[in-house]
mmCIF file of C-alpha atoms in Angstrom:
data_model
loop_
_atom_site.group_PDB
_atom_site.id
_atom_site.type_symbol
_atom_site.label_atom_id
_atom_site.label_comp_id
_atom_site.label_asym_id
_atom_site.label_seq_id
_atom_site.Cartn_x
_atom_site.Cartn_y
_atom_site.Cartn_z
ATOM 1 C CA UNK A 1 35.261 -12.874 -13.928
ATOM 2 C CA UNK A 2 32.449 -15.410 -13.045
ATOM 3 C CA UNK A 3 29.759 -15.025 -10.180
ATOM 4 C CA UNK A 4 28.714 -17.148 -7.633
ATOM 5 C CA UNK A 5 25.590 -16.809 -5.623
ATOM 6 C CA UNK A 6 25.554 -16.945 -2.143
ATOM 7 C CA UNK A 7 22.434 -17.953 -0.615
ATOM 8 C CA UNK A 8 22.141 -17.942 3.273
ATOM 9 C CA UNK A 9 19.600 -20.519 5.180
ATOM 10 C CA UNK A 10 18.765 -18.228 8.214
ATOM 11 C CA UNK A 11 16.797 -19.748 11.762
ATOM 12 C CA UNK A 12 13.814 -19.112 12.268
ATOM 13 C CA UNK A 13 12.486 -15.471 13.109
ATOM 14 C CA UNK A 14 15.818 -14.254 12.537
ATOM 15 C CA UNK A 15 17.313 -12.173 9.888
ATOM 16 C CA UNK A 16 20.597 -10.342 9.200
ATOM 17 C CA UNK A 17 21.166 -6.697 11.042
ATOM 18 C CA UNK A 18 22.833 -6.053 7.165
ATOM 19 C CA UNK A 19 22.420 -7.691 4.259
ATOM 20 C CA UNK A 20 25.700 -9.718 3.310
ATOM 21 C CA UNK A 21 26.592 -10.187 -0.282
ATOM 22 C CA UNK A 22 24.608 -12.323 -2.310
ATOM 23 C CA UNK A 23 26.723 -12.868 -4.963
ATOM 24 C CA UNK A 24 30.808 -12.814 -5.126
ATOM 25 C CA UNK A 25 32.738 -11.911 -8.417
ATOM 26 C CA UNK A 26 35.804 -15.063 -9.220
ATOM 27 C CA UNK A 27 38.542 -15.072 -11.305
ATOM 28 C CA UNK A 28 39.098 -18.029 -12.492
ATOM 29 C CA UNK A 29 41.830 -19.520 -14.680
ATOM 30 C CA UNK A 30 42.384 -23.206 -16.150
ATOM 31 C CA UNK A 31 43.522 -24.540 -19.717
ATOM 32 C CA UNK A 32 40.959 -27.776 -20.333
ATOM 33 C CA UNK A 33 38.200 -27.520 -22.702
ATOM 34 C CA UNK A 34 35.815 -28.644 -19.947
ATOM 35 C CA UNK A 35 36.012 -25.501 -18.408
ATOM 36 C CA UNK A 36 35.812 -23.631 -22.024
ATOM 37 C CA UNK A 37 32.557 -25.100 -22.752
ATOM 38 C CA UNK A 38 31.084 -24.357 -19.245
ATOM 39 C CA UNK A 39 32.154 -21.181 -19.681
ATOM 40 C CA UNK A 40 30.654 -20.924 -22.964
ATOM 41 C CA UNK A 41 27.146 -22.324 -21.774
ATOM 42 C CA UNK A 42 27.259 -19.792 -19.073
ATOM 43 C CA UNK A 43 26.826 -22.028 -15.980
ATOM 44 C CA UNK A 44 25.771 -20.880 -12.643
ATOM 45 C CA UNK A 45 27.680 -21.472 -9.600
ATOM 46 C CA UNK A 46 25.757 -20.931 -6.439
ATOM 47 C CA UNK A 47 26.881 -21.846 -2.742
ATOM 48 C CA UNK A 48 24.639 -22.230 0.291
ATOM 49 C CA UNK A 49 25.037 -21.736 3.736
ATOM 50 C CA UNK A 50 22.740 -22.984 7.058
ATOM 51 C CA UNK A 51 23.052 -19.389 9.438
ATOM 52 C CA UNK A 52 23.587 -21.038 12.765
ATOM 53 C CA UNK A 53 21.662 -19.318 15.765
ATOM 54 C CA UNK A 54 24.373 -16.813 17.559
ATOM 55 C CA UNK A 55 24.845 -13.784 17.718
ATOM 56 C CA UNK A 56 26.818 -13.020 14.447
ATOM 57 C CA UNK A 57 27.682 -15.135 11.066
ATOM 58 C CA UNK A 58 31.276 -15.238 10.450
ATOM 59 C CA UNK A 59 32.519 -16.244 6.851
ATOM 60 C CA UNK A 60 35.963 -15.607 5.891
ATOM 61 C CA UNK A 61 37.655 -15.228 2.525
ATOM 62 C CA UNK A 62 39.830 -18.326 3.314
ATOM 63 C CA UNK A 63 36.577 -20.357 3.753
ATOM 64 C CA UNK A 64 34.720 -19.060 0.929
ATOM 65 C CA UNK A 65 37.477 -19.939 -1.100
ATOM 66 C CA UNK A 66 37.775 -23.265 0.039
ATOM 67 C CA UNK A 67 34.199 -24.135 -0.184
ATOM 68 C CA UNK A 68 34.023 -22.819 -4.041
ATOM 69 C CA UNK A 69 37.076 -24.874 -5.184
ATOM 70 C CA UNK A 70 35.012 -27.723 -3.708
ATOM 71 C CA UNK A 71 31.804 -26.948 -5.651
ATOM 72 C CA UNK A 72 33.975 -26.602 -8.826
ATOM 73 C CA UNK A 73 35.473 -30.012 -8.307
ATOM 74 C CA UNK A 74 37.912 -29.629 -10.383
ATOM 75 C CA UNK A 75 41.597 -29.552 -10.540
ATOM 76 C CA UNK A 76 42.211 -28.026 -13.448
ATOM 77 C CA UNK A 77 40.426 -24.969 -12.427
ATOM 78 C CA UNK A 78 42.056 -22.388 -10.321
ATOM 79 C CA UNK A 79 40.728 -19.533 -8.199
ATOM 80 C CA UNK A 80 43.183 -17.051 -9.413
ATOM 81 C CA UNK A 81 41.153 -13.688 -7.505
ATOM 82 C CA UNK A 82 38.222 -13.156 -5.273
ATOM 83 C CA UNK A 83 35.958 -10.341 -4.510
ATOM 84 C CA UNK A 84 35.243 -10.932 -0.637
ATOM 85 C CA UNK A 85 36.787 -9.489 2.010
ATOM 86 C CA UNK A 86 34.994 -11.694 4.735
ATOM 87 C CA UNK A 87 32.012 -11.170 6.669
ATOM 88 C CA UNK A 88 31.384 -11.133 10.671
ATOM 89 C CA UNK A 89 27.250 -9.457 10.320
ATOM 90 C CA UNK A 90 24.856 -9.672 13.524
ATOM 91 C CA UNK A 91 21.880 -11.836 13.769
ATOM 92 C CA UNK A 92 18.374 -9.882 14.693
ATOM 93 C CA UNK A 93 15.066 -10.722 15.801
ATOM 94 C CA UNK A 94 12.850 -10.549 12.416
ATOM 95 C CA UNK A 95 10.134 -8.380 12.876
ATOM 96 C CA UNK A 96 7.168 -7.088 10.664
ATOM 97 C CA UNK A 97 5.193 -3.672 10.651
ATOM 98 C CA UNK A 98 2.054 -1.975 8.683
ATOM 99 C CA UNK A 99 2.635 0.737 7.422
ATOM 100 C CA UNK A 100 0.225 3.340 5.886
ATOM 101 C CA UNK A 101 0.763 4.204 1.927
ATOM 102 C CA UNK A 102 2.103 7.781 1.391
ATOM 103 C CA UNK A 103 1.277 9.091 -2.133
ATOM 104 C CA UNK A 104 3.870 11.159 -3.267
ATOM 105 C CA UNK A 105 2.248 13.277 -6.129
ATOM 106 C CA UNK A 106 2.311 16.743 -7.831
ATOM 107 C CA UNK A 107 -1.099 17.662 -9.539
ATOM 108 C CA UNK A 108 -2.107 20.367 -10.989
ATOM 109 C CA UNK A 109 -6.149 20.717 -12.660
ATOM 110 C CA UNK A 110 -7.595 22.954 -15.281
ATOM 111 C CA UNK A 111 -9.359 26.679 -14.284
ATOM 112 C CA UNK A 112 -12.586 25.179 -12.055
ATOM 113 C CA UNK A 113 -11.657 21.685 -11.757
ATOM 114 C CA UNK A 114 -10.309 20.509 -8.132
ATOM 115 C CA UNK A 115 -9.773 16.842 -6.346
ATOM 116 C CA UNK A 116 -13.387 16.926 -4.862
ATOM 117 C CA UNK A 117 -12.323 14.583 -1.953
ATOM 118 C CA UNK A 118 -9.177 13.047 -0.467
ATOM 119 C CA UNK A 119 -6.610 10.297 -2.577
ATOM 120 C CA UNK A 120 -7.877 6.553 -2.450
ATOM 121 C CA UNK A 121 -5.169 4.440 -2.334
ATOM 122 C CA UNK A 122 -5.795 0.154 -1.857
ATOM 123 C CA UNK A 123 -4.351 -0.871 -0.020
ATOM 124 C CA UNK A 124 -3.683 1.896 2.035
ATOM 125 C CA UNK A 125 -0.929 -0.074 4.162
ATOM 126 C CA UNK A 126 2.273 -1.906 3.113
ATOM 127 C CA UNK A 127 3.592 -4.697 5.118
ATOM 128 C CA UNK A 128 7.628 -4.007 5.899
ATOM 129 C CA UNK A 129 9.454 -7.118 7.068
ATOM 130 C CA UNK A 130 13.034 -6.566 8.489
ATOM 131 C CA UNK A 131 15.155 -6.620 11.173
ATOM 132 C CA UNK A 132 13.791 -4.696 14.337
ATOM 133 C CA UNK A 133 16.968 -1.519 13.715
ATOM 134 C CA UNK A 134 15.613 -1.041 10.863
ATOM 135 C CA UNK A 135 11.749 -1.020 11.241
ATOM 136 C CA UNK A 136 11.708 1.141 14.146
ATOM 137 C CA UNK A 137 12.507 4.370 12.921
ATOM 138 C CA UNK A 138 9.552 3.783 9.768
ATOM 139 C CA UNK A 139 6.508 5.890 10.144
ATOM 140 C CA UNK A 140 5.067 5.284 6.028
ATOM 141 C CA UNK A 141 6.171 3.882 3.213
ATOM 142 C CA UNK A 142 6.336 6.774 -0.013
ATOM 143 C CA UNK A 143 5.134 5.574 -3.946
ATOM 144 C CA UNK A 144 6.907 6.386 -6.715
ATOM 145 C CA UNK A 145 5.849 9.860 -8.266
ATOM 146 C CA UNK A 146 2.547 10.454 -9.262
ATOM 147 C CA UNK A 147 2.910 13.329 -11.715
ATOM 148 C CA UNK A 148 -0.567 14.429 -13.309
ATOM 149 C CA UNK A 149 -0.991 17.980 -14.773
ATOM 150 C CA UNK A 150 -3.920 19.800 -16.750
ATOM 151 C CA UNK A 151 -6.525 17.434 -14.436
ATOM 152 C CA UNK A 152 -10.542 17.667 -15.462
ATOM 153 C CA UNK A 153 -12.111 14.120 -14.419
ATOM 154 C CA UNK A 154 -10.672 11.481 -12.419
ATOM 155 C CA UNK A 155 -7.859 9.267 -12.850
ATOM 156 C CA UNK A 156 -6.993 6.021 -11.705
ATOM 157 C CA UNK A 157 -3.731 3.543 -11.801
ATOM 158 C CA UNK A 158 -1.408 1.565 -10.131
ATOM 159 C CA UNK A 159 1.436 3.390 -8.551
ATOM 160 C CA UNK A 160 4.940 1.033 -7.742
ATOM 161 C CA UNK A 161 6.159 1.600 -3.890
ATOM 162 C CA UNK A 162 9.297 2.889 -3.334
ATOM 163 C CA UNK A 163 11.799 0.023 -3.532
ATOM 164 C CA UNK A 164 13.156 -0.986 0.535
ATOM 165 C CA UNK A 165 16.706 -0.821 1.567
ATOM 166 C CA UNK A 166 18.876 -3.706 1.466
ATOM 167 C CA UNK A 167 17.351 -6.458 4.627
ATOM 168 C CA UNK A 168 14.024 -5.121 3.814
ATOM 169 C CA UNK A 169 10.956 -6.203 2.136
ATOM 170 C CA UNK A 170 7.917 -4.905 1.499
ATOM 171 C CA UNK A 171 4.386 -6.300 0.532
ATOM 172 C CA UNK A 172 2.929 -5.772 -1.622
ATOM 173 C CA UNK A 173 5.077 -4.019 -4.124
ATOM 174 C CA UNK A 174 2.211 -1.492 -5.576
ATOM 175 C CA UNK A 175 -1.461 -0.208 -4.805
ATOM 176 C CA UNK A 176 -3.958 1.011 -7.029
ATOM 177 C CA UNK A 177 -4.240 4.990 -6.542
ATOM 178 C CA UNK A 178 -7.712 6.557 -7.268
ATOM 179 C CA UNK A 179 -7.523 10.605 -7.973
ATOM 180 C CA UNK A 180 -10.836 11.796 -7.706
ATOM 181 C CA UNK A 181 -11.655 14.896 -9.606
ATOM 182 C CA UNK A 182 -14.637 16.839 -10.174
ATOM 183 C CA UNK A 183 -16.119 20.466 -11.545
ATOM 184 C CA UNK A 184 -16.608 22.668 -8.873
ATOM 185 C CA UNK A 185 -19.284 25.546 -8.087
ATOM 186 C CA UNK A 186 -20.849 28.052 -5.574
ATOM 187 C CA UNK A 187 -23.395 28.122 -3.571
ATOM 188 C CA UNK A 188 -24.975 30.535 -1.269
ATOM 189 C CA UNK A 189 -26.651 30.950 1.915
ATOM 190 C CA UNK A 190 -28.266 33.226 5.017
ATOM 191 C CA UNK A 191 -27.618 31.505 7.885
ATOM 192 C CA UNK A 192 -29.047 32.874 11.221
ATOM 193 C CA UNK A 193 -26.274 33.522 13.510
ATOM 194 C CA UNK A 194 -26.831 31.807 17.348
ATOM 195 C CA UNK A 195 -25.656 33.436 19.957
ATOM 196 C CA UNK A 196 -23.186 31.095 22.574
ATOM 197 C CA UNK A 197 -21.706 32.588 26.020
ATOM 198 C CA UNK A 198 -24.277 35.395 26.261
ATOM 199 C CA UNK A 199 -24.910 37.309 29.630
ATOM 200 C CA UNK A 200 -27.903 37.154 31.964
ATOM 201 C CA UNK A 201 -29.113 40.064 30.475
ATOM 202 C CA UNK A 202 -30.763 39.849 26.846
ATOM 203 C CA UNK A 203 -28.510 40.284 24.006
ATOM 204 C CA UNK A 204 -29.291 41.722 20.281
ATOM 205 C CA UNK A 205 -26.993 40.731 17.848
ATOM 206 C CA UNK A 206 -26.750 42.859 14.235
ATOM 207 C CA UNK A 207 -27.279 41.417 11.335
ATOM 208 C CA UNK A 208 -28.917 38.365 12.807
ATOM 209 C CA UNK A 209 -28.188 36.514 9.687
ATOM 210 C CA UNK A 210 -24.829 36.375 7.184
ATOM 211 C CA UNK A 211 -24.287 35.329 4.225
ATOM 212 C CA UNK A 212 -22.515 32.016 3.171
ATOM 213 C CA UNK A 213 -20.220 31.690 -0.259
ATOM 214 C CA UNK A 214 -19.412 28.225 -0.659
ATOM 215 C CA UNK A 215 -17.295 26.476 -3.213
ATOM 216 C CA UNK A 216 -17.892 22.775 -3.678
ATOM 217 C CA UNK A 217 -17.945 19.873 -6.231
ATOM 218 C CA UNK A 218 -21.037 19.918 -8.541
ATOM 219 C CA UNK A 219 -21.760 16.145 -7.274
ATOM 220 C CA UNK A 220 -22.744 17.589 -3.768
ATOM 221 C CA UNK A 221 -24.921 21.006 -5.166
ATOM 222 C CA UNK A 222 -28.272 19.508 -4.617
ATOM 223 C CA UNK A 223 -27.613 17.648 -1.324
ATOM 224 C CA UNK A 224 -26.327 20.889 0.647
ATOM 225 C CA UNK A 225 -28.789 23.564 1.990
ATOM 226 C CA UNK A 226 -28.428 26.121 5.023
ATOM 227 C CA UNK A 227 -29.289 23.510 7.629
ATOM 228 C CA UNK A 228 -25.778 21.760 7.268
ATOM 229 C CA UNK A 229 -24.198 24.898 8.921
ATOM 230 C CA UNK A 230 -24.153 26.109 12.262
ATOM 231 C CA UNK A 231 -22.751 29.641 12.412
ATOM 232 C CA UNK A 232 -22.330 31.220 16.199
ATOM 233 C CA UNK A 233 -20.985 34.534 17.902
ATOM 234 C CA UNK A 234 -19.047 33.663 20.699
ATOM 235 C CA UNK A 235 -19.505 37.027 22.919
ATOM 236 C CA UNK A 236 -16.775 35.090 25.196
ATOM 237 C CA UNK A 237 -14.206 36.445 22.569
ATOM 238 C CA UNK A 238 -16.231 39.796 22.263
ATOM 239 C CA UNK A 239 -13.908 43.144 21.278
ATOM 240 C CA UNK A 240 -15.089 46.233 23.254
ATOM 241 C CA UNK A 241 -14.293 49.491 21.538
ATOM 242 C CA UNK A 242 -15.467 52.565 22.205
ATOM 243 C CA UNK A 243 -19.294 52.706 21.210
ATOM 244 C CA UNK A 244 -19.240 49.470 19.892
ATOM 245 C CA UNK A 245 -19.025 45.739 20.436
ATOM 246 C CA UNK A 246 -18.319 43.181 18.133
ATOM 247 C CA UNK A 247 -17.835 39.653 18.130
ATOM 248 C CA UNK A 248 -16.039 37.661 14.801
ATOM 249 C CA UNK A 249 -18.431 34.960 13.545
ATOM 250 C CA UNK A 250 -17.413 31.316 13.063
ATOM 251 C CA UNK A 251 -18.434 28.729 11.661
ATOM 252 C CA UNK A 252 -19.241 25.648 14.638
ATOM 253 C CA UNK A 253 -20.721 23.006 11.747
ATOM 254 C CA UNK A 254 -20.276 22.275 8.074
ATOM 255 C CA UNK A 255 -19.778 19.574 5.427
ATOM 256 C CA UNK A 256 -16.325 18.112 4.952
ATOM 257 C CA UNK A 257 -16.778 17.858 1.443
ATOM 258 C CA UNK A 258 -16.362 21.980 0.955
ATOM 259 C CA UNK A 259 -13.503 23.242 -0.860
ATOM 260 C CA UNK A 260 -14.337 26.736 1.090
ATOM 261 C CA UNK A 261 -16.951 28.610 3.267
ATOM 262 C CA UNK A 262 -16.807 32.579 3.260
ATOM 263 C CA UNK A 263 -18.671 34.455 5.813
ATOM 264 C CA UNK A 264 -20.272 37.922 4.956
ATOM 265 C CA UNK A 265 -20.263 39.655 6.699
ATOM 266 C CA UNK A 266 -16.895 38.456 9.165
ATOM 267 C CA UNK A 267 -18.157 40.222 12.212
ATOM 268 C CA UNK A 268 -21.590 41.594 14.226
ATOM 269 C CA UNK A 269 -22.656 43.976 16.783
ATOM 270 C CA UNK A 270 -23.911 43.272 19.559
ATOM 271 C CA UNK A 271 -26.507 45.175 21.976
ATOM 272 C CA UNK A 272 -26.981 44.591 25.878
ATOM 273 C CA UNK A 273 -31.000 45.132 26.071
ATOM 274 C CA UNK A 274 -31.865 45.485 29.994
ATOM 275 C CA UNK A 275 -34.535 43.863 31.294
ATOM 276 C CA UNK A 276 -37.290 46.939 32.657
ATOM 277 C CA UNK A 277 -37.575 47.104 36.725
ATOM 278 C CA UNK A 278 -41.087 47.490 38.247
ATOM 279 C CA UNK A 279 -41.566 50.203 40.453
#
């Protein structure tokens, strides 16, 4: 069994709706020593084709046939069995998309070490080229596996993209994936709590401060104090119980870079303080 390439010349902006064959398995049978030696030397047979622009490409067994006994020109060489059934594939309009990088990973760090900000991956967006069916179900294009366990510093590599269906292509075919990873700490705070949504009358709140625990990389310690927080009591989502009022505290501002904040306490009381009439 020999092969022969098939290469297609397609117009201009256009591509195939499904990839056809590129390559077709012959049988072929002859007694010369001409064809011995070729066979011997292992030479390659390859057929091309100009796509005209319609709607579909048509090539039939019959004509494949005939257009490989031509490009053998030779009649002591037979065709004695082909592997091609035909082909009738539609024509599309070629189209192109960017699409953003999707690391597929599993990672896993030694006791107190943590990724101290998110993946870098460059470039961060592929360029799929295809026919329009295809492309416009694609949201991201995935990597390989990224499998990294017992992490304590940060890592850095090339990761391959997922190879494309057949009648896509992608560019390019791998990015260079940055896994930053850093020691982390704590750090603590009193932050005084402001008050939002409060009444005309004067409010006390109690405590007027709570305590911060935050966990973050040791590359940020010295650059984050208490101003970088805002911490509020939002007495529009109040709970009244019986002889007491409390409102849940959140946290309205803080650094991105945190692996956690924990407030201490969660919640305060809060006092309606009437303002004295004059007689």
């Amino acid at each position: 069994m020999r092969e022969v390439a098939i290469l297609y010349d397609l117009p201009l902006g256009k591509t195939f709706a499904q990839a056809p064959p590129a390559v077709v398995g012959v049988s072929l049978t002859s007694q010369g020593w001409n064809f011995l030696l070729t066979s011997l030397l292992g030479r390659r047979y390859e057929l091309s084709y100009e796509v005209p622009d319609r709607a579909n490409f048509v090539l039939s067994t019959f004509q494949l046939r005939t257009d490989i006994d031509a490009l053998l020109n030779d009649k002591e060489i037979a065709i004695s069995n082909i592997l091609f059934d035909g082909i009738n594939i539609e024509l599309e309009q070629q189209a192109e998309r960017l699409l953003p990088v999707v690391v597929n990973r599993r990672l896993s760090f030694t006791p107190e070490y943590s990724l101290v900000d998110s993946l870098r991956v460059l470039p961060d967006s592929v360029r799929v080229v295809g026919p329009v069916s295809q492309l416009q179900n694609l949201l991201s294009w995935p990597t390989d596996s990224l499998v990294l366990e017992h992490l304590n510093q940060s890592y850095e590599g090339f990761l391959t993209l997922q190879v494309p269906e057949e009648g896509l292509r992608i560019e390019p075919q791998q990015v260079r994936v940055t896994v930053p990873v850093e020691r982390y700490t704590e750090k603590r705070f009193f932050v005084p709590i402001e008050i939002r949504n409060a009444p005309a009358d004067s409010i006390r709140i109690f405590p007027d401060k709570a305590l911060l625990i935050c966990v973050l990389g040791l590359g940020h310690y010295n650059q984050l104090t208490a101003k970088d927080f805002t911490l509020i009591a939002n007495l529009e989502r109040a709970q009244f119980q019986a002889g007491k009022n409390t409102v849940t505290l959140e946290l309205e501002r803080q650094p991105s870079f945190l692996h956690s904040v924990l407030i201490s306490p969660r919640s305060a009381e809060f006092f309606v303080v009437q303002k004295e009439t004059t007689q």
